[in-house]
Amino acid sequence: DIDKQNVRDLVTRYFGGLRRGPDVVRPHVVTPPITAERRVVVRDRVELPRVFMGWLTPPAYQPGDAELMVAATILGGGKSSRLYKSLVYERQIAQDVSASQGSLGLASTFVIDVTARAGHTPQEIEAAIDAELTLLRTEGPTAREVERARNSLETSLLASLEKLGGDGLAEQLNHYNLYTGDPGYLDKDLARLRRIDAAAVQRAVQTWLPQQARAVVTGVPGKPKVDDPRAGKATPTAPAAKPVAPVNVAEAWRATPPKAGPAPRFKQPRGETFTLANGLTVIHYRNPALPLVSSQLVVRSGGAANPSDLPGLAGFTAQMLEEGTATRSAPAIADDIAQLGAFMDTGSSDDVSTVSLLALTSTFARALEIVADIVQHPTFPAAEIERQRQDRLGALTQQRDDPETVA
């Protein structure tokens, strides 16, 4: 919706005359390694205990970075991950889990974050995390787990390019340019993910996630207090900033802001509408820019239709669609969707209930079969209903920690 040549002309006019400043010498910085486990306990007004584990890991796009992205997905990437299955689903000692490789320029950080369920201790959570880490170090992941993680990461990366600003296309181009010097690094980025195998992930976990080279932060309910291991040490002071001469060129016209151009005319995309043999109306919009397909099944009934004595029924029912069918258990549904690199979500608002799906073009048809299965053949197992009930009660407890919700 822009005139590319006009944009180029404006960039040249407003930025082309700026004088180049002196070259910036990039300092050589070595991040000190963690050579012994560090521990901090944070007490605060929180409802549930929480355990954070963190390691220093390779800088962005260096050997080991992508392998640890895959490891993070295997450990804490959604319902198909090891930590979710063990701590949240099977043992039901945790409310939520996550793991991430935060890729940065000097050193990255690998973080595991787990919130305990009411009645369970940080020590219990930590022991359970360590058991999964030990298993991953000694036996490594399965080939199927690695494939699942690679597919999910690829879908997430491509989906981030759908929008322009924020964390979208412009940010990704800038990110590649900053860290690799190549704004067109996307194909290489996808290639490095696709090359990863189980042995590479195991080596990365063994090398970069040892128990003795981590920081463990435990958050527990209590009077606000932080145990600071640095207590008594002097705080370093930053050197005074040196004055910098402005680099703008002295042109009088720059003092007058440019006038806005005419408002662009918005052209509403026209989708193709048709009706299936079963009476379902389909509205299809084609966008060939990325190899992705997103869909949403919409049922015109939501929370407003809840019985007065059963508030939340629509949302609870929508969530239960993911918890078992005549041929798939809840873990099987999560595994099958993740194996395709797809993301599925169910939910409801006041007026509608929805099942949303995002998948690669190459796997969309198979992912849509899973959506059809949960919609047409849900079984609402009693054990899963009770598990979801406890999960909802835990989430309601956590809401007391959110100022906006409390307000």
XYZ file of C-alpha atoms in Angstrom, residues 24-397:
374
model
C 32.558 2.791 16.056
C 35.095 0.330 17.345
C 33.258 -2.686 18.626
C 34.778 -3.627 21.979
C 35.927 -7.166 22.559
C 33.802 -8.361 25.462
C 34.100 -11.757 27.073
C 31.165 -12.788 29.254
C 32.532 -14.428 32.417
C 31.319 -18.012 32.638
C 29.322 -19.371 35.571
C 31.687 -21.871 37.187
C 29.607 -22.787 40.227
C 25.876 -22.952 40.776
C 24.388 -19.695 42.069
C 21.167 -19.507 44.066
C 18.825 -16.667 45.004
C 15.528 -16.798 46.905
C 13.009 -14.015 46.237
C 10.140 -13.591 48.684
C 7.166 -11.552 47.539
C 3.394 -11.254 47.639
C 2.716 -14.111 45.218
C 0.228 -16.947 45.385
C 2.327 -19.824 44.030
C 6.041 -20.721 44.212
C 8.080 -20.436 41.051
C 11.457 -21.828 39.956
C 13.726 -20.224 37.363
C 16.895 -21.878 36.067
C 19.282 -20.019 33.760
C 22.497 -20.776 31.873
C 24.855 -18.654 29.752
C 24.866 -20.099 26.236
C 26.419 -19.349 22.809
C 25.735 -15.983 21.151
C 23.068 -15.712 18.465
C 23.799 -17.640 15.258
C 26.928 -19.257 16.707
C 27.367 -23.048 16.961
C 25.050 -24.424 19.619
C 22.491 -21.593 19.441
C 20.027 -23.304 17.093
C 20.527 -26.665 18.794
C 19.520 -25.106 22.120
C 16.454 -23.528 20.498
C 15.409 -27.066 19.580
C 16.254 -28.308 23.082
C 14.110 -25.551 24.620
C 11.166 -26.560 22.449
C 11.596 -30.220 23.402
C 11.751 -29.353 27.094
C 9.118 -26.644 27.417
C 7.486 -25.865 24.085
C 3.806 -26.465 24.709
C 1.721 -29.504 25.597
C 3.924 -31.911 23.638
C 7.059 -30.950 25.605
C 8.743 -33.154 28.191
C 8.295 -30.798 31.133
C 4.612 -30.228 30.377
C 3.881 -33.927 30.032
C 5.772 -34.849 33.205
C 5.095 -31.960 35.597
C 1.752 -30.569 34.397
C -0.080 -33.475 32.798
C 1.127 -36.682 34.469
C 2.274 -35.683 37.973
C 0.170 -32.490 38.173
C 2.703 -30.739 40.416
C 3.122 -27.672 38.173
C 0.705 -25.047 36.938
C 2.713 -24.047 33.865
C 6.147 -24.597 32.321
C 8.302 -22.886 29.721
C 11.827 -23.088 28.317
C 13.568 -20.682 25.958
C 16.882 -19.917 24.331
C 17.196 -16.110 24.412
C 19.655 -15.531 21.572
C 21.767 -12.379 22.070
C 24.969 -10.834 20.725
C 27.554 -11.348 23.476
C 26.075 -14.405 25.162
C 22.637 -15.958 25.105
C 20.576 -17.206 28.024
C 18.753 -20.511 28.313
C 15.924 -20.253 30.852
C 13.519 -22.802 32.326
C 10.549 -21.317 34.201
C 8.056 -23.453 36.153
C 5.195 -22.387 38.438
C 4.303 -24.913 41.127
C 0.716 -25.993 41.635
C -0.815 -25.230 45.034
C 0.423 -27.679 47.661
C 3.747 -28.400 45.952
C 7.182 -27.027 46.832
C 10.012 -25.455 44.810
C 12.247 -28.343 45.899
C 9.797 -30.805 44.356
C 9.706 -28.796 41.136
C 13.488 -28.471 40.959
C 13.996 -32.208 41.421
C 11.507 -32.929 38.627
C 13.240 -30.477 36.255
C 16.639 -31.978 37.040
C 15.329 -35.460 36.301
C 14.231 -34.376 32.808
C 17.524 -32.550 32.180
C 19.536 -35.592 33.244
C 17.513 -37.790 30.913
C 18.092 -35.405 28.007
C 21.840 -35.245 28.720
C 22.319 -39.001 29.037
C 19.913 -40.398 26.458
C 19.285 -37.431 24.181
C 16.024 -36.641 22.386
C 14.291 -38.915 19.915
C 14.420 -38.174 16.195
C 10.661 -37.577 16.301
C 11.055 -34.958 19.056
C 13.707 -33.137 17.045
C 11.549 -33.145 13.922
C 8.593 -31.848 15.947
C 10.668 -29.006 17.399
C 12.169 -28.049 14.034
C 8.744 -27.907 12.407
C 7.288 -25.787 15.212
C 10.211 -23.345 15.113
C 9.935 -23.017 11.326
C 6.217 -22.255 11.492
C 6.780 -19.661 14.241
C 9.548 -17.961 12.279
C 7.501 -17.729 9.086
C 4.403 -16.582 10.958
C 6.383 -13.703 12.480
C 6.934 -12.345 8.959
C 3.209 -11.853 8.308
C 3.172 -8.410 9.889
C 5.465 -5.510 9.032
C 6.245 -3.694 12.289
C 6.697 -4.735 15.901
C 8.331 -8.149 15.870
C 7.449 -8.619 12.211
C 9.265 -8.483 8.874
C 11.069 -5.159 9.418
C 12.335 -6.272 12.817
C 13.516 -9.618 11.446
C 15.427 -7.986 8.570
C 17.070 -5.614 11.042
C 17.798 -8.507 13.394
C 19.536 -10.508 10.668
C 21.487 -7.457 9.523
C 22.684 -6.685 13.066
C 23.742 -10.197 14.032
C 24.881 -11.688 10.714
C 25.473 -8.707 8.416
C 22.985 -10.193 5.942
C 19.369 -8.934 6.027
C 18.457 -11.753 3.625
C 19.595 -14.465 6.047
C 16.166 -16.162 6.237
C 16.985 -19.103 3.958
C 20.232 -19.749 5.849
C 18.367 -19.520 9.145
C 15.856 -22.141 8.034
C 18.689 -24.310 6.711
C 20.539 -24.309 10.051
C 17.370 -25.484 11.798
C 16.730 -28.236 9.254
C 20.285 -29.617 9.665
C 19.923 -30.310 13.387
C 19.692 -33.929 14.503
C 19.247 -35.661 17.860
C 22.979 -36.120 18.462
C 23.625 -32.397 17.957
C 20.926 -31.471 20.482
C 22.314 -33.913 23.047
C 25.861 -32.504 22.641
C 24.582 -28.945 23.083
C 22.688 -29.843 26.265
C 25.711 -31.679 27.682
C 28.043 -28.794 26.835
C 25.958 -25.768 27.754
C 23.453 -26.901 30.408
C 25.486 -28.582 33.160
C 24.132 -28.349 36.680
C 27.213 -26.588 38.068
C 27.039 -23.721 35.521
C 23.594 -22.337 36.228
C 21.740 -19.797 38.318
C 18.623 -20.905 40.200
C 16.112 -18.287 41.321
C 13.229 -19.405 43.517
C 10.238 -17.165 44.078
C 8.158 -17.978 47.158
C 5.216 -16.348 48.937
C 6.231 -14.141 51.849
C 7.299 -10.675 52.927
C 9.128 -9.014 50.000
C 12.838 -9.728 50.264
C 15.667 -10.658 47.896
C 18.673 -12.695 49.001
C 21.404 -10.912 47.012
C 24.593 -12.990 46.613
C 26.443 -9.786 45.659
C 25.699 -8.068 48.981
C 28.654 -6.112 50.322
C 30.326 -5.653 46.945
C 30.852 -2.200 45.519
C 28.549 -1.138 42.726
C 30.522 -0.289 39.561
C 30.090 3.224 38.207
C 29.792 4.050 34.527
C 32.262 6.563 33.061
C 30.919 10.016 32.265
C 29.566 10.316 28.740
C 31.618 12.427 26.336
C 29.855 15.162 24.371
C 29.007 14.151 20.821
C 28.673 16.618 17.965
C 25.378 16.468 16.033
C 25.579 14.822 12.628
C 22.545 16.428 10.970
C 23.343 18.585 7.991
C 22.494 22.270 8.428
C 19.699 22.742 5.883
C 16.972 25.258 6.618
C 14.150 23.191 5.108
C 14.643 20.536 7.804
C 13.062 22.893 10.355
C 9.682 22.518 8.632
C 7.947 19.162 9.113
C 6.820 17.566 5.859
C 3.132 17.739 5.041
C 1.098 14.566 5.115
C 0.139 13.113 1.768
C -3.370 12.073 0.778
C -4.958 9.312 2.806
C -4.512 5.964 1.063
C -7.626 4.243 -0.173
C -8.220 0.951 1.570
C -9.317 -1.879 -0.655
C -11.107 -4.640 1.204
C -9.821 -8.072 0.144
C -12.559 -10.124 -1.441
C -12.686 -13.711 -0.303
C -14.223 -16.639 -2.085
C -17.344 -17.945 -0.337
C -18.796 -21.395 -0.838
C -20.857 -23.988 1.055
C -19.794 -27.563 1.739
C -22.126 -30.533 1.363
C -22.621 -30.592 5.148
C -23.870 -26.993 5.098
C -20.691 -25.405 6.484
C -20.010 -21.971 4.977
C -16.367 -21.402 4.004
C -14.822 -17.977 3.359
C -11.409 -18.308 1.706
C -8.823 -15.543 1.366
C -5.699 -16.306 -0.627
C -2.345 -14.765 0.331
C 0.583 -16.467 -1.425
C 3.272 -14.404 0.336
C 4.225 -17.145 2.829
C 3.859 -20.953 2.831
C 1.325 -20.830 5.677
C -2.390 -21.471 6.091
C -4.490 -20.229 8.980
C -8.087 -21.176 9.596
C -10.768 -20.673 12.197
C -13.926 -22.671 12.723
C -16.576 -20.374 14.198
C -19.720 -21.571 15.984
C -22.238 -18.842 16.763
C -22.671 -19.648 20.433
C -20.437 -18.551 23.288
C -20.354 -17.393 26.862
C -23.588 -15.420 26.574
C -25.401 -18.750 26.240
C -23.996 -20.128 29.498
C -26.634 -21.283 32.012
C -26.832 -18.858 34.928
C -25.707 -21.568 37.347
C -22.743 -22.665 35.164
C -20.693 -19.571 34.274
C -17.664 -20.406 32.136
C -19.252 -23.504 30.602
C -18.635 -22.453 26.990
C -14.938 -21.760 27.540
C -14.461 -24.942 29.553
C -16.220 -27.012 26.889
C -14.124 -25.463 24.119
C -10.927 -26.299 26.007
C -12.096 -29.868 26.547
C -12.207 -30.429 22.782
C -8.393 -30.747 22.948
C -8.481 -33.328 25.744
C -9.492 -36.497 23.924
C -11.420 -38.033 21.034
C -12.615 -41.530 20.197
C -9.185 -42.339 18.714
C -6.771 -39.828 20.305
C -5.822 -39.061 23.915
C -4.996 -35.517 25.018
C -1.210 -36.107 24.744
C -1.688 -37.716 21.319
C -3.604 -34.671 20.059
C -0.843 -32.350 21.270
C 1.895 -34.558 19.776
C 0.179 -34.985 16.414
C -0.404 -31.236 16.003
C 3.136 -30.312 17.063
C 4.649 -33.006 14.838
C 3.219 -31.153 11.848
C 4.631 -27.834 13.074
C 1.073 -26.621 13.567
C -0.569 -24.611 16.325
C -4.153 -25.245 17.390
C -6.230 -23.336 19.917
C -9.796 -23.575 21.182
C -11.756 -20.945 23.028
C -14.888 -18.846 23.298
C -16.010 -15.236 23.612
C -19.429 -13.867 24.498
C -20.950 -14.650 21.117
C -18.872 -17.397 19.464
C -16.783 -20.495 20.133
C -13.763 -21.119 17.919
C -11.140 -23.653 16.902
C -8.105 -21.940 15.352
C -5.321 -23.556 13.352
C -2.009 -22.315 11.921
C 0.115 -24.684 9.829
C 2.624 -24.875 7.020
C 1.008 -25.219 3.620
C 2.617 -28.636 3.266
C 1.034 -29.975 6.478
C -2.259 -28.057 6.647
C -4.441 -30.852 5.242
C -3.201 -33.337 7.851
C -3.574 -30.770 10.638
C -7.122 -30.029 9.505
C -7.957 -33.718 9.914
C -7.049 -33.397 13.607
C -9.282 -30.321 13.929
C -12.130 -32.306 12.352
C -11.507 -35.136 14.806
C -11.690 -32.984 17.961
C -14.807 -31.191 16.701
C -16.697 -34.260 15.526
C -15.565 -36.928 18.009
C -14.812 -35.389 21.430
C -15.249 -37.775 24.370
C -14.853 -35.425 27.368
C -13.095 -38.025 29.568
C -13.921 -37.675 33.268
C -10.250 -37.708 34.284
C -9.471 -34.913 31.825
C -12.412 -32.851 33.062
C -11.072 -33.071 36.612
C -7.542 -32.242 35.489
C -8.806 -29.189 33.608
C -10.856 -28.176 36.650
C -7.730 -28.163 38.823
C -5.829 -26.274 36.142
C -8.545 -23.607 36.001
C -8.567 -23.289 39.798
C -4.794 -22.811 39.748
C -5.094 -20.161 37.045
C -7.722 -18.331 39.095
C -5.339 -18.366 42.064
